[in-house]
């Protein structure tokens, strides 16, 4: 292959290195105003009255809005809970809840105006922990949900009780995963502008440019067809950048003032009222034979929704049953409740629930292996799926690279040898070393995420000067998706990479696309690009045959030339064919349009049905040093091997994986959002909410196994989310290996570790 | 709120702005002068995305009042490339896969420049220390450290 498999420099990184890539936070429109939000200082309160008069009279203020200025349509994100309003109606439900907003000539004036708005609150009792919210008499957030349970998920396959009865060993543990913050560097932002024909244009850093129109159309009481979303460069997202009230507030302010309005969260607002990871309490029971074969699994989950429902519903179901494609548990039963609390609404973060359950499962498997006296690597090998297997829920695993990833990582880090060395090493040193292993799987596309369809389409044009324009409707948020798509297109077209450009996603131009989530970009978007490129190539070769007066089967394309298939002679350029085509078609550009529908099904009422065209797998090993005096854990070395089906761009792939590992180490050791008793976030900044810095991270050694999945574009599977899934478990298993203590809660901070060491000694 | 006249020397050009006395160098760069290569990440000196070089030292532009920066020489990311030709650090970041979303990149490149201007042959540990005030959520830093190291070792030709 000429382009696929090569470390081609990403299309946008030169501009980014020069500071000339344009992000929404950088954009400036004529007449643009700055908007700011008044947020609730209370976790739970009735709004008795709002006095905006002083704010309205401040010079430079162009609009002040409250709920009464909004259409007043309750809405949700498509999961049944219509628990959103653009601004708070009669009640605030968390510290940071949006109460009112201002548009003014500059930020200083807007902030001054916000401070002049007077709200009369009647404080209500609040509940911060999702388990506490289940107690009798707990404060109720939404009257429609008197038990605070927004959603319950149940799933069962096989003979679970029978499996547990015949098991040689049952292991059980309860884990708690933290409410991590995605910590993208560009805060949530948006610009809204209306024209005189009632069209709303929004410039958004957004992962789902199309779906968001449907939701915002409902919220604003207008047709989604009147909303145009343009997605410039995004300063990171990691799952956070989905529907967000700030965008709608900007739209209402823009409507009221007649000017474009830009809104950007401060970091504090972003942490207090963003949509961080769904925190979970996960109880898992695993039934095994004495040989280490899994024969049954029971799980019970409690998941924290925060004050309104973002993506907690599919995250909760994913957490409960996606893991059933990592190992063959044979008989499974799971139940989960998604629970409202007076804290920030929680949403997607890389891994989408599967990360949380992978932490629990991979810690429990380690414990089970220890109890059976088996190597954790062998236990995983014993329970892996084989190519072509169907899991309990009907998921078709065409290719499973789990075994290959385990074999490869053993080669790289000498897992088995080192483990033997370790068992004979000195145990009394202040610094204790350990190694931990964890595996993972994920999807590449999630059929039930957007019920009407899954799939992708794109348009490829070869212009009169040979310029190739790829128009797609997914979302590059920094992961390099545009570049990977361009590589796939060039490979199919036989084009030079220098000739291709990828258009900015603009819903007025591209077809309907679902965007970036569920690690679907490369596989689903990529297949859409390949199909469009094949269509474009058909037209190209027909036109070339006509032009060169040669039969099509004697022609080929390479490096943006039409060549003689036999001799390799360059007959003409794409530019010559492109101009000949356009000039003989009234200027119509040589175009290919293609689409892809994955071979998946919408699961039935029991959640049976194949949801993804491919399933990526991977295994990680962490090596740690625990300082037994301070409780500090330093990850000193890290190995990660992933089944990516086929490598499309090695450098971009390594970058995704290294970044996922870094985020996972942060989750394992550092990251949680702490609320005080009043529901105020205590660490809403990067000083108190630390994410890993350069000195916190080890050398990360990555490698890939290529399973060439028949459903992947050139065989590829996704990498985005699997990259983070096993990290925290690998680190915690390594800590156990080092000091003999199992932790059941993220993050393992020095305080917790030191306390556990003291308790162990006593 | 009171506005004052501020004169700044940025990338060799003299700029005068009439703006709020409370504005930081970052705010004046971005909001008054529309020089937006310097990114705004936290406005609290905690992420390093707004790093510029002031009198040969890397500073967080969000932690310097614009009025205080008068009389100093300020260099931003826009001054690094010469026309189309990237600075070796920019070239190295590009070639080494050190840039993903790119929002932190100008800050890291400016920190790298300030380091190499002072210490052309830093150890890996010195590079890590130099960038430890900057955060990146995409890359895991490995490729950023390597990119700076390659320039120090003259492995990048631009």
PDB file of C-alpha atoms in Angstrom, chain A residues 324-551:
ATOM      1  CA  UNK A 324     -19.242  -9.714  28.234  1.00  0.00           C
ATOM      2  CA  UNK A 325     -17.298  -9.474  24.977  1.00  0.00           C
ATOM      3  CA  UNK A 326     -13.940  -9.328  26.789  1.00  0.00           C
ATOM      4  CA  UNK A 327     -14.243 -12.844  28.213  1.00  0.00           C
ATOM      5  CA  UNK A 328     -16.720 -15.596  27.727  1.00  0.00           C
ATOM      6  CA  UNK A 329     -18.514 -15.610  31.076  1.00  0.00           C
ATOM      7  CA  UNK A 330     -21.166 -17.957  29.633  1.00  0.00           C
ATOM      8  CA  UNK A 331     -23.904 -17.071  32.156  1.00  0.00           C
ATOM      9  CA  UNK A 332     -24.425 -13.468  33.132  1.00  0.00           C
ATOM     10  CA  UNK A 333     -26.835 -11.370  35.157  1.00  0.00           C
ATOM     11  CA  UNK A 334     -26.559  -7.650  35.682  1.00  0.00           C
ATOM     12  CA  UNK A 335     -28.585  -4.861  37.176  1.00  0.00           C
ATOM     13  CA  UNK A 336     -27.821  -1.168  37.309  1.00  0.00           C
ATOM     14  CA  UNK A 337     -29.526   1.964  38.592  1.00  0.00           C
ATOM     15  CA  UNK A 338     -28.735   5.451  37.352  1.00  0.00           C
ATOM     16  CA  UNK A 339     -29.313   7.889  40.203  1.00  0.00           C
ATOM     17  CA  UNK A 340     -29.870  11.630  40.388  1.00  0.00           C
ATOM     18  CA  UNK A 341     -27.786  13.714  42.803  1.00  0.00           C
ATOM     19  CA  UNK A 342     -27.298  17.442  43.412  1.00  0.00           C
ATOM     20  CA  UNK A 343     -23.928  17.452  41.658  1.00  0.00           C
ATOM     21  CA  UNK A 344     -22.672  18.167  38.140  1.00  0.00           C
ATOM     22  CA  UNK A 345     -24.548  16.241  35.444  1.00  0.00           C
ATOM     23  CA  UNK A 346     -22.275  13.434  34.317  1.00  0.00           C
ATOM     24  CA  UNK A 347     -21.632  12.327  30.780  1.00  0.00           C
ATOM     25  CA  UNK A 348     -19.267  10.658  28.398  1.00  0.00           C
ATOM     26  CA  UNK A 349     -15.621  10.270  28.957  1.00  0.00           C
ATOM     27  CA  UNK A 350     -13.357   8.022  26.890  1.00  0.00           C
ATOM     28  CA  UNK A 351     -14.475   4.471  27.638  1.00  0.00           C
ATOM     29  CA  UNK A 352     -18.169   5.281  28.151  1.00  0.00           C
ATOM     30  CA  UNK A 353     -18.903   3.029  31.143  1.00  0.00           C
ATOM     31  CA  UNK A 354     -16.817   0.200  29.822  1.00  0.00           C
ATOM     32  CA  UNK A 355     -13.744   1.776  31.453  1.00  0.00           C
ATOM     33  CA  UNK A 356     -15.453   1.717  34.834  1.00  0.00           C
ATOM     34  CA  UNK A 357     -16.424  -1.960  34.528  1.00  0.00           C
ATOM     35  CA  UNK A 358     -13.020  -2.872  33.103  1.00  0.00           C
ATOM     36  CA  UNK A 359     -11.435  -1.495  36.272  1.00  0.00           C
ATOM     37  CA  UNK A 360     -13.695  -3.716  38.390  1.00  0.00           C
ATOM     38  CA  UNK A 361     -13.405  -6.851  36.261  1.00  0.00           C
ATOM     39  CA  UNK A 362      -9.669  -6.681  35.702  1.00  0.00           C
ATOM     40  CA  UNK A 363      -9.028  -6.214  39.411  1.00  0.00           C
ATOM     41  CA  UNK A 364     -11.340  -9.107  40.265  1.00  0.00           C
ATOM     42  CA  UNK A 365      -9.756 -11.427  37.677  1.00  0.00           C
ATOM     43  CA  UNK A 366      -6.370 -10.711  39.263  1.00  0.00           C
ATOM     44  CA  UNK A 367      -7.784 -11.607  42.668  1.00  0.00           C
ATOM     45  CA  UNK A 368      -9.370 -14.804  41.313  1.00  0.00           C
ATOM     46  CA  UNK A 369      -6.106 -15.860  39.669  1.00  0.00           C
ATOM     47  CA  UNK A 370      -4.290 -15.347  42.943  1.00  0.00           C
ATOM     48  CA  UNK A 371      -6.842 -17.402  44.869  1.00  0.00           C
ATOM     49  CA  UNK A 372      -6.510 -20.237  42.363  1.00  0.00           C
ATOM     50  CA  UNK A 373      -2.724 -19.979  42.285  1.00  0.00           C
ATOM     51  CA  UNK A 374      -2.744 -19.273  38.555  1.00  0.00           C
ATOM     52  CA  UNK A 375      -0.915 -16.667  36.499  1.00  0.00           C
ATOM     53  CA  UNK A 376      -3.339 -13.850  35.647  1.00  0.00           C
ATOM     54  CA  UNK A 377      -2.122 -13.977  32.059  1.00  0.00           C
ATOM     55  CA  UNK A 378      -3.062 -17.656  31.777  1.00  0.00           C
ATOM     56  CA  UNK A 379      -6.505 -17.011  33.247  1.00  0.00           C
ATOM     57  CA  UNK A 380      -7.142 -14.374  30.602  1.00  0.00           C
ATOM     58  CA  UNK A 381      -5.914 -16.622  27.795  1.00  0.00           C
ATOM     59  CA  UNK A 382      -8.214 -19.383  29.012  1.00  0.00           C
ATOM     60  CA  UNK A 383     -11.311 -17.199  28.838  1.00  0.00           C
ATOM     61  CA  UNK A 384     -10.683 -15.303  25.621  1.00  0.00           C
ATOM     62  CA  UNK A 385     -12.975 -15.546  22.627  1.00  0.00           C
ATOM     63  CA  UNK A 386     -11.831 -17.040  19.339  1.00  0.00           C
ATOM     64  CA  UNK A 387     -12.255 -15.575  15.882  1.00  0.00           C
ATOM     65  CA  UNK A 388     -15.827 -15.979  14.714  1.00  0.00           C
ATOM     66  CA  UNK A 389     -17.353 -16.478  18.168  1.00  0.00           C
ATOM     67  CA  UNK A 390     -20.729 -15.079  19.119  1.00  0.00           C
ATOM     68  CA  UNK A 391     -20.938 -13.738  22.665  1.00  0.00           C
ATOM     69  CA  UNK A 392     -23.884 -14.194  25.015  1.00  0.00           C
ATOM     70  CA  UNK A 393     -25.627 -11.113  23.631  1.00  0.00           C
ATOM     71  CA  UNK A 394     -25.236 -12.056  19.978  1.00  0.00           C
ATOM     72  CA  UNK A 395     -22.168  -9.895  19.311  1.00  0.00           C
ATOM     73  CA  UNK A 396     -20.208 -11.300  16.401  1.00  0.00           C
ATOM     74  CA  UNK A 397     -16.513 -11.283  17.181  1.00  0.00           C
ATOM     75  CA  UNK A 398     -15.016 -11.778  13.717  1.00  0.00           C
ATOM     76  CA  UNK A 399     -11.508 -11.347  14.985  1.00  0.00           C
ATOM     77  CA  UNK A 400     -10.254 -11.381  18.554  1.00  0.00           C
ATOM     78  CA  UNK A 401      -6.742 -10.128  19.175  1.00  0.00           C
ATOM     79  CA  UNK A 402      -6.818 -10.644  22.939  1.00  0.00           C
ATOM     80  CA  UNK A 403      -4.643 -13.758  22.940  1.00  0.00           C
ATOM     81  CA  UNK A 404      -2.215 -12.176  20.475  1.00  0.00           C
ATOM     82  CA  UNK A 405      -1.992  -9.045  22.641  1.00  0.00           C
ATOM     83  CA  UNK A 406      -1.207 -11.175  25.710  1.00  0.00           C
ATOM     84  CA  UNK A 407       1.493 -13.104  23.840  1.00  0.00           C
ATOM     85  CA  UNK A 408       3.021  -9.967  22.425  1.00  0.00           C
ATOM     86  CA  UNK A 409       3.120  -8.108  25.736  1.00  0.00           C
ATOM     87  CA  UNK A 410       4.798 -11.104  27.371  1.00  0.00           C
ATOM     88  CA  UNK A 411       7.506 -10.878  24.702  1.00  0.00           C
ATOM     89  CA  UNK A 412       7.916  -7.155  25.306  1.00  0.00           C
ATOM     90  CA  UNK A 413       7.978  -6.943  29.088  1.00  0.00           C
ATOM     91  CA  UNK A 414       8.930 -10.543  29.933  1.00  0.00           C
ATOM     92  CA  UNK A 415       5.899 -10.783  32.203  1.00  0.00           C
ATOM     93  CA  UNK A 416       6.378 -14.376  33.227  1.00  0.00           C
ATOM     94  CA  UNK A 417      10.140 -14.139  33.768  1.00  0.00           C
ATOM     95  CA  UNK A 418       9.863 -10.946  35.780  1.00  0.00           C
ATOM     96  CA  UNK A 419       7.081 -12.351  37.917  1.00  0.00           C
ATOM     97  CA  UNK A 420       9.340 -15.224  38.877  1.00  0.00           C
ATOM     98  CA  UNK A 421      12.192 -12.839  39.717  1.00  0.00           C
ATOM     99  CA  UNK A 422       9.819 -10.716  41.741  1.00  0.00           C
ATOM    100  CA  UNK A 423       8.689 -13.532  43.989  1.00  0.00           C
ATOM    101  CA  UNK A 424      12.263 -14.065  45.151  1.00  0.00           C
ATOM    102  CA  UNK A 425      13.163 -10.392  45.672  1.00  0.00           C
ATOM    103  CA  UNK A 426      13.702  -8.569  48.956  1.00  0.00           C
ATOM    104  CA  UNK A 427      10.494  -7.426  50.655  1.00  0.00           C
ATOM    105  CA  UNK A 428      11.844  -4.996  53.218  1.00  0.00           C
ATOM    106  CA  UNK A 429      12.965  -2.068  51.057  1.00  0.00           C
ATOM    107  CA  UNK A 430      11.366   1.337  51.410  1.00  0.00           C
ATOM    108  CA  UNK A 431      10.646   1.300  47.673  1.00  0.00           C
ATOM    109  CA  UNK A 432       8.579  -1.704  46.620  1.00  0.00           C
ATOM    110  CA  UNK A 433       8.276  -2.620  42.977  1.00  0.00           C
ATOM    111  CA  UNK A 434       5.417  -4.374  41.300  1.00  0.00           C
ATOM    112  CA  UNK A 435       3.904  -5.234  37.946  1.00  0.00           C
ATOM    113  CA  UNK A 436       0.263  -5.473  37.025  1.00  0.00           C
ATOM    114  CA  UNK A 437      -1.606  -6.704  33.997  1.00  0.00           C
ATOM    115  CA  UNK A 438      -5.029  -5.861  32.626  1.00  0.00           C
ATOM    116  CA  UNK A 439      -6.824  -6.474  29.345  1.00  0.00           C
ATOM    117  CA  UNK A 440      -9.667  -4.732  27.571  1.00  0.00           C
ATOM    118  CA  UNK A 441     -12.064  -4.727  24.665  1.00  0.00           C
ATOM    119  CA  UNK A 442     -14.301  -2.113  23.159  1.00  0.00           C
ATOM    120  CA  UNK A 443     -16.592  -1.483  20.206  1.00  0.00           C
ATOM    121  CA  UNK A 444     -16.069   0.538  17.045  1.00  0.00           C
ATOM    122  CA  UNK A 445     -19.550   1.916  16.661  1.00  0.00           C
ATOM    123  CA  UNK A 446     -22.480   1.324  18.978  1.00  0.00           C
ATOM    124  CA  UNK A 447     -25.680   0.602  17.060  1.00  0.00           C
ATOM    125  CA  UNK A 448     -28.209   1.559  19.789  1.00  0.00           C
ATOM    126  CA  UNK A 449     -26.505   4.913  20.557  1.00  0.00           C
ATOM    127  CA  UNK A 450     -28.585   6.731  17.930  1.00  0.00           C
ATOM    128  CA  UNK A 451     -31.613   4.563  17.298  1.00  0.00           C
ATOM    129  CA  UNK A 452     -32.641   5.724  13.788  1.00  0.00           C
ATOM    130  CA  UNK A 453     -29.432   4.449  12.166  1.00  0.00           C
ATOM    131  CA  UNK A 454     -25.721   3.797  12.291  1.00  0.00           C
ATOM    132  CA  UNK A 455     -23.481   4.408   9.329  1.00  0.00           C
ATOM    133  CA  UNK A 456     -21.507   7.094   7.584  1.00  0.00           C
ATOM    134  CA  UNK A 457     -21.241   8.739   4.222  1.00  0.00           C
ATOM    135  CA  UNK A 458     -18.930  11.071   2.440  1.00  0.00           C
ATOM    136  CA  UNK A 459     -18.392  12.980  -0.754  1.00  0.00           C
ATOM    137  CA  UNK A 460     -15.139  13.084  -2.705  1.00  0.00           C
ATOM    138  CA  UNK A 461     -14.493  15.574  -5.473  1.00  0.00           C
ATOM    139  CA  UNK A 462     -11.627  15.646  -7.935  1.00  0.00           C
ATOM    140  CA  UNK A 463     -11.536  19.201  -9.196  1.00  0.00           C
ATOM    141  CA  UNK A 464     -10.435  20.800 -12.446  1.00  0.00           C
ATOM    142  CA  UNK A 465      -6.921  21.339 -11.091  1.00  0.00           C
ATOM    143  CA  UNK A 466      -6.666  17.853  -9.666  1.00  0.00           C
ATOM    144  CA  UNK A 467      -7.460  19.042  -6.149  1.00  0.00           C
ATOM    145  CA  UNK A 468      -9.223  16.373  -4.121  1.00  0.00           C
ATOM    146  CA  UNK A 469     -11.727  17.489  -1.535  1.00  0.00           C
ATOM    147  CA  UNK A 470     -13.063  15.034   1.019  1.00  0.00           C
ATOM    148  CA  UNK A 471     -16.302  16.085   2.669  1.00  0.00           C
ATOM    149  CA  UNK A 472     -17.353  13.975   5.630  1.00  0.00           C
ATOM    150  CA  UNK A 473     -19.602  14.551   8.596  1.00  0.00           C
ATOM    151  CA  UNK A 474     -17.770  12.890  11.474  1.00  0.00           C
ATOM    152  CA  UNK A 475     -15.500  14.800  13.837  1.00  0.00           C
ATOM    153  CA  UNK A 476     -11.778  15.292  14.161  1.00  0.00           C
ATOM    154  CA  UNK A 477     -11.188  16.636  17.664  1.00  0.00           C
ATOM    155  CA  UNK A 478      -7.419  16.317  17.590  1.00  0.00           C
ATOM    156  CA  UNK A 479      -7.132  12.550  17.275  1.00  0.00           C
ATOM    157  CA  UNK A 480      -6.166  12.756  13.600  1.00  0.00           C
ATOM    158  CA  UNK A 481      -9.366  11.425  12.075  1.00  0.00           C
ATOM    159  CA  UNK A 482      -9.240  13.773   9.068  1.00  0.00           C
ATOM    160  CA  UNK A 483      -5.750  12.537   8.274  1.00  0.00           C
ATOM    161  CA  UNK A 484      -6.710   8.867   8.577  1.00  0.00           C
ATOM    162  CA  UNK A 485      -9.729   9.461   6.323  1.00  0.00           C
ATOM    163  CA  UNK A 486      -7.542  11.248   3.764  1.00  0.00           C
ATOM    164  CA  UNK A 487      -5.119   8.316   3.802  1.00  0.00           C
ATOM    165  CA  UNK A 488      -7.933   5.853   3.145  1.00  0.00           C
ATOM    166  CA  UNK A 489      -9.269   8.010   0.302  1.00  0.00           C
ATOM    167  CA  UNK A 490      -5.842   8.420  -1.325  1.00  0.00           C
ATOM    168  CA  UNK A 491      -5.161   4.700  -1.071  1.00  0.00           C
ATOM    169  CA  UNK A 492      -8.383   3.860  -2.895  1.00  0.00           C
ATOM    170  CA  UNK A 493      -8.049   6.644  -5.474  1.00  0.00           C
ATOM    171  CA  UNK A 494      -4.379   6.085  -6.164  1.00  0.00           C
ATOM    172  CA  UNK A 495      -3.844   9.728  -5.318  1.00  0.00           C
ATOM    173  CA  UNK A 496      -0.915  11.638  -3.909  1.00  0.00           C
ATOM    174  CA  UNK A 497      -1.495  12.728  -0.303  1.00  0.00           C
ATOM    175  CA  UNK A 498      -0.335  16.239  -1.225  1.00  0.00           C
ATOM    176  CA  UNK A 499      -3.413  16.689  -3.411  1.00  0.00           C
ATOM    177  CA  UNK A 500      -6.105  16.025  -0.796  1.00  0.00           C
ATOM    178  CA  UNK A 501      -7.799  18.388   1.617  1.00  0.00           C
ATOM    179  CA  UNK A 502     -10.521  17.583   4.119  1.00  0.00           C
ATOM    180  CA  UNK A 503     -13.365  20.078   4.365  1.00  0.00           C
ATOM    181  CA  UNK A 504     -14.367  21.503   7.732  1.00  0.00           C
ATOM    182  CA  UNK A 505     -17.538  19.809   8.945  1.00  0.00           C
ATOM    183  CA  UNK A 506     -20.456  22.077   8.100  1.00  0.00           C
ATOM    184  CA  UNK A 507     -23.967  20.703   8.293  1.00  0.00           C
ATOM    185  CA  UNK A 508     -25.020  22.898   5.372  1.00  0.00           C
ATOM    186  CA  UNK A 509     -22.624  21.049   3.071  1.00  0.00           C
ATOM    187  CA  UNK A 510     -21.968  17.485   4.187  1.00  0.00           C
ATOM    188  CA  UNK A 511     -24.435  14.624   4.485  1.00  0.00           C
ATOM    189  CA  UNK A 512     -25.882  13.618   7.825  1.00  0.00           C
ATOM    190  CA  UNK A 513     -23.120  12.231  10.038  1.00  0.00           C
ATOM    191  CA  UNK A 514     -23.247  10.899  13.566  1.00  0.00           C
ATOM    192  CA  UNK A 515     -19.861  12.108  14.733  1.00  0.00           C
ATOM    193  CA  UNK A 516     -17.169  10.890  17.077  1.00  0.00           C
ATOM    194  CA  UNK A 517     -18.176   8.554  19.867  1.00  0.00           C
ATOM    195  CA  UNK A 518     -17.995   4.816  20.526  1.00  0.00           C
ATOM    196  CA  UNK A 519     -14.562   4.657  18.845  1.00  0.00           C
ATOM    197  CA  UNK A 520     -16.488   4.640  15.571  1.00  0.00           C
ATOM    198  CA  UNK A 521     -14.553   7.161  13.463  1.00  0.00           C
ATOM    199  CA  UNK A 522     -11.953   4.997  11.779  1.00  0.00           C
ATOM    200  CA  UNK A 523     -14.207   2.003  11.194  1.00  0.00           C
ATOM    201  CA  UNK A 524     -17.612   3.472  10.380  1.00  0.00           C
ATOM    202  CA  UNK A 525     -16.537   6.870   9.060  1.00  0.00           C
ATOM    203  CA  UNK A 526     -13.546   5.266   7.340  1.00  0.00           C
ATOM    204  CA  UNK A 527     -15.679   2.715   5.522  1.00  0.00           C
ATOM    205  CA  UNK A 528     -17.926   5.563   4.358  1.00  0.00           C
ATOM    206  CA  UNK A 529     -14.866   7.349   2.977  1.00  0.00           C
ATOM    207  CA  UNK A 530     -13.655   4.200   1.231  1.00  0.00           C
ATOM    208  CA  UNK A 531     -17.016   3.704  -0.445  1.00  0.00           C
ATOM    209  CA  UNK A 532     -17.102   7.315  -1.645  1.00  0.00           C
ATOM    210  CA  UNK A 533     -13.535   6.971  -2.917  1.00  0.00           C
ATOM    211  CA  UNK A 534     -14.476   3.825  -4.825  1.00  0.00           C
ATOM    212  CA  UNK A 535     -17.366   5.669  -6.449  1.00  0.00           C
ATOM    213  CA  UNK A 536     -15.115   8.605  -7.316  1.00  0.00           C
ATOM    214  CA  UNK A 537     -12.522   6.256  -8.760  1.00  0.00           C
ATOM    215  CA  UNK A 538     -15.139   4.610 -10.969  1.00  0.00           C
ATOM    216  CA  UNK A 539     -16.041   7.958 -12.507  1.00  0.00           C
ATOM    217  CA  UNK A 540     -12.376   8.913 -12.738  1.00  0.00           C
ATOM    218  CA  UNK A 541     -11.389   5.740 -14.601  1.00  0.00           C
ATOM    219  CA  UNK A 542     -14.340   5.970 -16.985  1.00  0.00           C
ATOM    220  CA  UNK A 543     -13.423   9.550 -17.790  1.00  0.00           C
ATOM    221  CA  UNK A 544      -9.749   8.619 -18.148  1.00  0.00           C
ATOM    222  CA  UNK A 545     -10.594   5.797 -20.561  1.00  0.00           C
ATOM    223  CA  UNK A 546     -12.557   8.210 -22.689  1.00  0.00           C
ATOM    224  CA  UNK A 547      -9.810  10.767 -22.626  1.00  0.00           C
ATOM    225  CA  UNK A 548      -6.931   8.395 -23.373  1.00  0.00           C
ATOM    226  CA  UNK A 549      -9.032   6.321 -25.775  1.00  0.00           C
ATOM    227  CA  UNK A 550      -7.892   3.155 -24.021  1.00  0.00           C
ATOM    228  CA  UNK A 551      -9.997   0.386 -22.498  1.00  0.00           C
TER     229      UNK A 551
END
